[in-house]
Amino acid sequence: MERALSGSVDSRASLHTVSSINAAQLSARLESYESGEKKSISDVRRTFCLFVTFDLLFITLLWIIELNVDGGIEKQLSKEVLYYDYHSSFFDIFVLAVFRFTLLILAYAVCKLRHWWAIAITTAVTSAFLIVKVIISKLLTQGAFGYLLPIMSFVLAWIETWFLDFKVLPQETEDENRFQSVPDASERAVLIQPGPLSDGQFYSPPESVADSDEEMEEKQDHEKLVL
C-alpha cells in the first residue's frame, strides 16, 4: 500500500510539474505576442516601407545623374521641368516615384491598411504610364537612361506589389491567428491542471476475512499432504 501511495504521489507531482511548465510556456508566448501587438508597426511592414523609400531615392538618384550627364543640373532642370515635354523629359518618371511613395506610405505606414487596393492602384498607374510613355515618347533615343529609368521604375513597382501581397499581408494574418489562439490554449491548460491530493485517491480496501480463512484451509490441507 505504501508503494502504491508513493507511486501515486510521484505521478501526481510529475503531472503538476508538466502542467506548470506548459502554463509558463503559454504565458511567455502570450506576453511576446502582446508586446508584438503593442508595436506601432510590424517588422515585415517596416521592411516594406523601407523598400518603398528606397524606390523613391533610387529613381531620384538616377534622375539627378541623368541631369548631370546632359549638361548640368540647372540647365536640364529648366528644360525638363519648366519646359516639360512628355516625349523627352524624365521628370514625369520622378513624379511617378513620388506618387508611389506618398500613397504607399500613407496607406501602409500611417493608416496601417491591411488590404492590397493601394498597391494595386500605384502598380496599375505606373505600368500603364510607363508602357504608353515608352511607346509614344522618344526616350529610347536618349542613351542609356532612356532605357534604365523606365525599366527600373517598372520593376520596383512590381517588386513592391509582390512583397506586400506575398510577405507583409500573409505574415501579419498568421501572427494575428497565432495571437488569438494563445489565450484559448492557456485557458485549456488551466482547466487540465491537477487539483489537490485527496485521501480517497489512495483508498485501499481491507482484506476480506473469507479470503483469509480459505487461504488458511488451503495451507493446512497442503501440510497434511506433505506429512
mmCIF file of C-alpha atoms in Angstrom:
data_model
loop_
_atom_site.group_PDB
_atom_site.id
_atom_site.type_symbol
_atom_site.label_atom_id
_atom_site.label_comp_id
_atom_site.label_asym_id
_atom_site.label_seq_id
_atom_site.Cartn_x
_atom_site.Cartn_y
_atom_site.Cartn_z
ATOM 1 C CA MET A 1 0.000 0.000 0.000
ATOM 2 C CA GLU A 2 2.833 2.370 0.852
ATOM 3 C CA ARG A 3 4.470 1.613 -2.510
ATOM 4 C CA ALA A 4 1.226 2.382 -4.366
ATOM 5 C CA LEU A 5 0.797 5.562 -2.353
ATOM 6 C CA SER A 6 4.312 6.771 -3.172
ATOM 7 C CA GLY A 7 3.812 5.924 -6.850
ATOM 8 C CA SER A 8 0.562 7.898 -6.973
ATOM 9 C CA VAL A 9 2.197 10.863 -5.269
ATOM 10 C CA ASP A 10 5.108 10.791 -7.747
ATOM 11 C CA SER A 11 2.758 10.633 -10.742
ATOM 12 C CA ARG A 12 0.671 13.487 -9.397
ATOM 13 C CA ALA A 13 3.805 15.557 -8.789
ATOM 14 C CA SER A 14 5.088 14.914 -12.300
ATOM 15 C CA LEU A 15 1.729 15.889 -13.798
ATOM 16 C CA HIS A 16 1.725 19.069 -11.747
ATOM 17 C CA THR A 17 5.267 19.883 -12.910
ATOM 18 C CA VAL A 18 4.422 19.301 -16.582
ATOM 19 C CA SER A 19 1.284 21.408 -16.389
ATOM 20 C CA SER A 20 3.212 24.198 -14.649
ATOM 21 C CA ILE A 21 5.847 24.166 -17.421
ATOM 22 C CA ASN A 22 3.170 24.251 -20.135
ATOM 23 C CA ALA A 23 1.380 27.122 -18.420
ATOM 24 C CA ALA A 24 4.657 29.036 -18.116
ATOM 25 C CA GLN A 25 5.455 28.497 -21.807
ATOM 26 C CA LEU A 26 1.998 29.643 -22.868
ATOM 27 C CA SER A 27 2.272 32.680 -20.628
ATOM 28 C CA ALA A 28 5.638 33.594 -22.174
ATOM 29 C CA ARG A 29 4.248 33.217 -25.701
ATOM 30 C CA LEU A 30 1.224 35.320 -24.788
ATOM 31 C CA GLU A 31 3.442 38.088 -23.454
ATOM 32 C CA SER A 32 5.580 38.029 -26.607
ATOM 33 C CA TYR A 33 2.540 38.321 -28.857
ATOM 34 C CA GLU A 34 1.077 41.092 -26.709
ATOM 35 C CA SER A 35 4.331 43.026 -26.965
ATOM 36 C CA GLY A 36 4.264 42.491 -30.748
ATOM 37 C CA GLU A 37 0.730 43.846 -30.920
ATOM 38 C CA LYS A 38 1.770 46.920 -28.989
ATOM 39 C CA LYS A 39 4.323 47.820 -31.666
ATOM 40 C CA SER A 40 3.305 50.705 -33.847
ATOM 41 C CA ILE A 41 4.205 48.702 -36.968
ATOM 42 C CA SER A 42 5.285 45.128 -37.614
ATOM 43 C CA ASP A 43 8.804 44.237 -38.696
ATOM 44 C CA VAL A 44 7.773 42.966 -42.120
ATOM 45 C CA ARG A 45 5.684 46.095 -42.762
ATOM 46 C CA ARG A 46 8.609 48.283 -41.704
ATOM 47 C CA THR A 47 10.796 46.465 -44.238
ATOM 48 C CA PHE A 48 8.202 47.127 -46.921
ATOM 49 C CA CYS A 49 8.134 50.854 -46.073
ATOM 50 C CA LEU A 50 11.929 50.954 -46.243
ATOM 51 C CA PHE A 51 11.816 49.408 -49.699
ATOM 52 C CA VAL A 52 9.252 51.990 -50.833
ATOM 53 C CA THR A 53 11.617 54.700 -49.580
ATOM 54 C CA PHE A 54 14.476 53.039 -51.444
ATOM 55 C CA ASP A 55 12.346 53.116 -54.603
ATOM 56 C CA LEU A 56 11.957 56.900 -54.384
ATOM 57 C CA LEU A 57 15.608 57.555 -53.532
ATOM 58 C CA PHE A 58 16.909 55.257 -56.262
ATOM 59 C CA ILE A 59 14.778 56.825 -59.009
ATOM 60 C CA THR A 60 15.716 60.295 -57.730
ATOM 61 C CA LEU A 61 19.405 59.401 -57.852
ATOM 62 C CA LEU A 62 19.138 58.099 -61.401
ATOM 63 C CA TRP A 63 17.321 61.225 -62.498
ATOM 64 C CA ILE A 64 19.949 63.505 -60.903
ATOM 65 C CA ILE A 65 22.697 61.541 -62.643
ATOM 66 C CA GLU A 66 20.837 61.911 -65.948
ATOM 67 C CA LEU A 67 20.586 65.700 -65.388
ATOM 68 C CA ASN A 68 24.325 65.985 -64.780
ATOM 69 C CA VAL A 69 25.224 63.892 -67.809
ATOM 70 C CA ASP A 70 23.330 66.114 -70.262
ATOM 71 C CA GLY A 71 24.911 69.487 -69.458
ATOM 72 C CA GLY A 72 24.383 70.408 -65.822
ATOM 73 C CA ILE A 73 21.539 70.262 -63.309
ATOM 74 C CA GLU A 74 20.304 73.861 -63.651
ATOM 75 C CA LYS A 75 20.053 73.773 -67.417
ATOM 76 C CA GLN A 76 18.427 70.350 -67.533
ATOM 77 C CA LEU A 77 16.004 71.169 -64.706
ATOM 78 C CA SER A 78 14.807 74.177 -66.619
ATOM 79 C CA LYS A 79 14.448 72.078 -69.754
ATOM 80 C CA GLU A 80 12.681 69.083 -68.155
ATOM 81 C CA VAL A 81 10.565 70.889 -65.509
ATOM 82 C CA LEU A 82 9.810 74.429 -66.686
ATOM 83 C CA TYR A 83 9.627 73.415 -70.339
ATOM 84 C CA TYR A 84 8.268 69.961 -69.756
ATOM 85 C CA ASP A 85 7.919 67.769 -72.820
ATOM 86 C CA TYR A 86 6.195 64.414 -72.445
ATOM 87 C CA HIS A 87 8.171 62.914 -75.307
ATOM 88 C CA SER A 88 11.666 63.686 -73.999
ATOM 89 C CA SER A 89 11.512 64.555 -70.279
ATOM 90 C CA PHE A 90 12.321 62.171 -67.403
ATOM 91 C CA PHE A 91 10.654 64.454 -64.851
ATOM 92 C CA ASP A 92 7.353 62.582 -65.031
ATOM 93 C CA ILE A 93 9.088 59.321 -64.063
ATOM 94 C CA PHE A 94 10.414 61.059 -60.945
ATOM 95 C CA VAL A 95 6.895 62.396 -60.199
ATOM 96 C CA LEU A 96 5.589 58.848 -60.615
ATOM 97 C CA ALA A 97 8.053 57.629 -57.966
ATOM 98 C CA VAL A 98 6.900 60.416 -55.612
ATOM 99 C CA PHE A 99 3.294 59.360 -56.235
ATOM 100 C CA ARG A 100 4.060 55.730 -55.324
ATOM 101 C CA PHE A 101 5.974 56.746 -52.204
ATOM 102 C CA THR A 102 3.280 59.148 -50.947
ATOM 103 C CA LEU A 103 0.323 56.827 -51.461
ATOM 104 C CA LEU A 104 2.016 53.686 -50.122
ATOM 105 C CA ILE A 105 3.469 55.349 -47.022
ATOM 106 C CA LEU A 106 0.129 56.981 -46.210
ATOM 107 C CA ALA A 107 -1.755 53.722 -46.732
ATOM 108 C CA TYR A 108 0.582 51.175 -45.120
ATOM 109 C CA ALA A 109 2.628 53.176 -42.608
ATOM 110 C CA VAL A 110 0.312 55.967 -41.433
ATOM 111 C CA CYS A 111 -3.113 54.327 -41.851
ATOM 112 C CA LYS A 112 -1.751 50.748 -41.423
ATOM 113 C CA LEU A 113 -4.019 49.470 -44.179
ATOM 114 C CA ARG A 114 -4.343 45.687 -44.430
ATOM 115 C CA HIS A 115 -5.637 45.455 -47.983
ATOM 116 C CA TRP A 116 -3.984 45.401 -51.398
ATOM 117 C CA TRP A 117 -6.053 48.132 -53.118
ATOM 118 C CA ALA A 118 -3.467 50.918 -52.568
ATOM 119 C CA ILE A 119 -0.571 48.923 -54.030
ATOM 120 C CA ALA A 120 -2.854 47.845 -56.895
ATOM 121 C CA ILE A 121 -3.524 51.492 -57.769
ATOM 122 C CA THR A 122 0.158 52.512 -57.734
ATOM 123 C CA THR A 123 1.269 49.482 -59.752
ATOM 124 C CA ALA A 124 -1.513 49.846 -62.329
ATOM 125 C CA VAL A 125 -0.876 53.575 -62.798
ATOM 126 C CA THR A 126 2.897 53.063 -63.021
ATOM 127 C CA SER A 127 2.634 50.204 -65.511
ATOM 128 C CA ALA A 128 0.134 51.939 -67.769
ATOM 129 C CA PHE A 129 2.000 55.257 -67.750
ATOM 130 C CA LEU A 130 5.406 53.731 -68.477
ATOM 131 C CA ILE A 131 4.146 51.468 -71.261
ATOM 132 C CA VAL A 132 2.427 54.375 -73.009
ATOM 133 C CA LYS A 133 5.434 56.675 -72.489
ATOM 134 C CA VAL A 134 7.887 54.170 -73.938
ATOM 135 C CA ILE A 135 5.666 53.632 -76.989
ATOM 136 C CA ILE A 136 4.875 57.287 -77.715
ATOM 137 C CA SER A 137 7.904 59.206 -76.431
ATOM 138 C CA LYS A 138 11.480 59.386 -77.728
ATOM 139 C CA LEU A 139 13.193 58.147 -74.556
ATOM 140 C CA LEU A 140 14.858 55.240 -76.273
ATOM 141 C CA THR A 141 16.852 57.660 -78.442
ATOM 142 C CA GLN A 142 18.366 59.443 -75.421
ATOM 143 C CA GLY A 143 21.008 56.938 -74.448
ATOM 144 C CA ALA A 144 21.223 54.505 -71.550
ATOM 145 C CA PHE A 145 18.935 56.481 -69.213
ATOM 146 C CA GLY A 146 16.155 56.247 -71.776
ATOM 147 C CA TYR A 147 16.161 52.511 -71.071
ATOM 148 C CA LEU A 148 17.255 52.467 -67.432
ATOM 149 C CA LEU A 149 14.774 54.843 -65.796
ATOM 150 C CA PRO A 150 11.560 53.337 -67.244
ATOM 151 C CA ILE A 151 12.713 49.752 -66.683
ATOM 152 C CA MET A 152 13.820 50.319 -63.075
ATOM 153 C CA SER A 153 10.645 52.202 -62.226
ATOM 154 C CA PHE A 154 8.544 49.386 -63.674
ATOM 155 C CA VAL A 155 10.491 46.625 -61.894
ATOM 156 C CA LEU A 156 10.496 48.352 -58.491
ATOM 157 C CA ALA A 157 6.732 48.909 -58.653
ATOM 158 C CA TRP A 158 6.098 45.216 -59.250
ATOM 159 C CA ILE A 159 8.576 44.131 -56.556
ATOM 160 C CA GLU A 160 6.626 46.271 -54.079
ATOM 161 C CA THR A 161 3.407 44.544 -55.151
ATOM 162 C CA TRP A 162 4.929 41.085 -54.750
ATOM 163 C CA PHE A 163 6.438 41.904 -51.358
ATOM 164 C CA LEU A 164 3.178 43.246 -49.922
ATOM 165 C CA ASP A 165 0.941 40.519 -51.329
ATOM 166 C CA PHE A 166 3.172 37.524 -50.567
ATOM 167 C CA LYS A 167 5.092 38.671 -47.473
ATOM 168 C CA VAL A 168 3.506 41.506 -45.499
ATOM 169 C CA LEU A 169 -0.196 40.641 -45.509
ATOM 170 C CA PRO A 170 0.150 36.823 -45.097
ATOM 171 C CA GLN A 171 2.731 37.218 -42.297
ATOM 172 C CA GLU A 172 0.573 39.668 -40.361
ATOM 173 C CA THR A 173 -2.506 37.447 -40.783
ATOM 174 C CA GLU A 174 -0.561 34.433 -39.495
ATOM 175 C CA ASP A 175 0.720 36.384 -36.495
ATOM 176 C CA GLU A 176 -2.805 37.555 -35.670
ATOM 177 C CA ASN A 177 -4.183 33.995 -35.836
ATOM 178 C CA ARG A 178 -1.422 32.717 -33.577
ATOM 179 C CA PHE A 179 -2.014 35.566 -31.148
ATOM 180 C CA GLN A 180 -5.721 34.734 -30.944
ATOM 181 C CA SER A 181 -5.035 31.021 -30.392
ATOM 182 C CA VAL A 182 -2.715 31.563 -27.409
ATOM 183 C CA PRO A 183 -5.413 32.681 -24.884
ATOM 184 C CA ASP A 184 -7.573 29.639 -25.760
ATOM 185 C CA ALA A 185 -4.641 27.298 -25.231
ATOM 186 C CA SER A 186 -3.782 28.920 -21.896
ATOM 187 C CA GLU A 187 -7.378 28.528 -20.719
ATOM 188 C CA ARG A 188 -7.326 24.847 -21.618
ATOM 189 C CA ALA A 189 -4.049 24.426 -19.744
ATOM 190 C CA VAL A 190 -5.626 25.905 -16.619
ATOM 191 C CA LEU A 191 -8.580 23.513 -16.873
ATOM 192 C CA ILE A 192 -6.400 20.392 -17.074
ATOM 193 C CA GLN A 193 -4.137 21.318 -14.177
ATOM 194 C CA PRO A 194 -4.308 18.666 -11.412
ATOM 195 C CA GLY A 195 -6.138 19.548 -8.250
ATOM 196 C CA PRO A 196 -5.060 18.888 -4.630
ATOM 197 C CA LEU A 197 -4.469 15.347 -3.494
ATOM 198 C CA SER A 198 -7.284 13.652 -1.581
ATOM 199 C CA ASP A 199 -7.227 10.680 0.738
ATOM 200 C CA GLY A 200 -9.848 8.924 -1.378
ATOM 201 C CA GLN A 201 -7.376 8.646 -4.228
ATOM 202 C CA PHE A 202 -5.185 6.281 -2.154
ATOM 203 C CA TYR A 203 -8.000 4.203 -0.645
ATOM 204 C CA SER A 204 -7.116 0.528 -0.414
ATOM 205 C CA PRO A 205 -9.953 -1.868 0.514
ATOM 206 C CA PRO A 206 -9.333 -4.059 3.575
ATOM 207 C CA GLU A 207 -8.592 -7.722 3.083
ATOM 208 C CA SER A 208 -11.622 -9.941 3.128
ATOM 209 C CA VAL A 209 -11.963 -12.282 6.164
ATOM 210 C CA ALA A 210 -13.452 -15.003 3.997
ATOM 211 C CA ASP A 211 -10.491 -14.888 1.681
ATOM 212 C CA SER A 212 -8.137 -15.211 4.696
ATOM 213 C CA ASP A 213 -9.996 -18.321 6.023
ATOM 214 C CA GLU A 214 -9.837 -20.009 2.628
ATOM 215 C CA GLU A 215 -6.108 -19.355 2.415
ATOM 216 C CA MET A 216 -5.588 -20.894 5.916
ATOM 217 C CA GLU A 217 -7.588 -24.034 4.986
ATOM 218 C CA GLU A 218 -5.610 -24.482 1.785
ATOM 219 C CA LYS A 219 -2.368 -24.136 3.757
ATOM 220 C CA GLN A 220 -3.476 -26.746 6.333
ATOM 221 C CA ASP A 221 -4.519 -29.208 3.599
ATOM 222 C CA HIS A 222 -1.148 -28.747 1.912
ATOM 223 C CA GLU A 223 0.677 -29.513 5.228
ATOM 224 C CA LYS A 224 -1.387 -32.680 5.741
ATOM 225 C CA LEU A 225 -0.475 -33.923 2.278
ATOM 226 C CA VAL A 226 3.176 -33.318 2.977
ATOM 227 C CA LEU A 227 3.006 -35.287 6.252
#
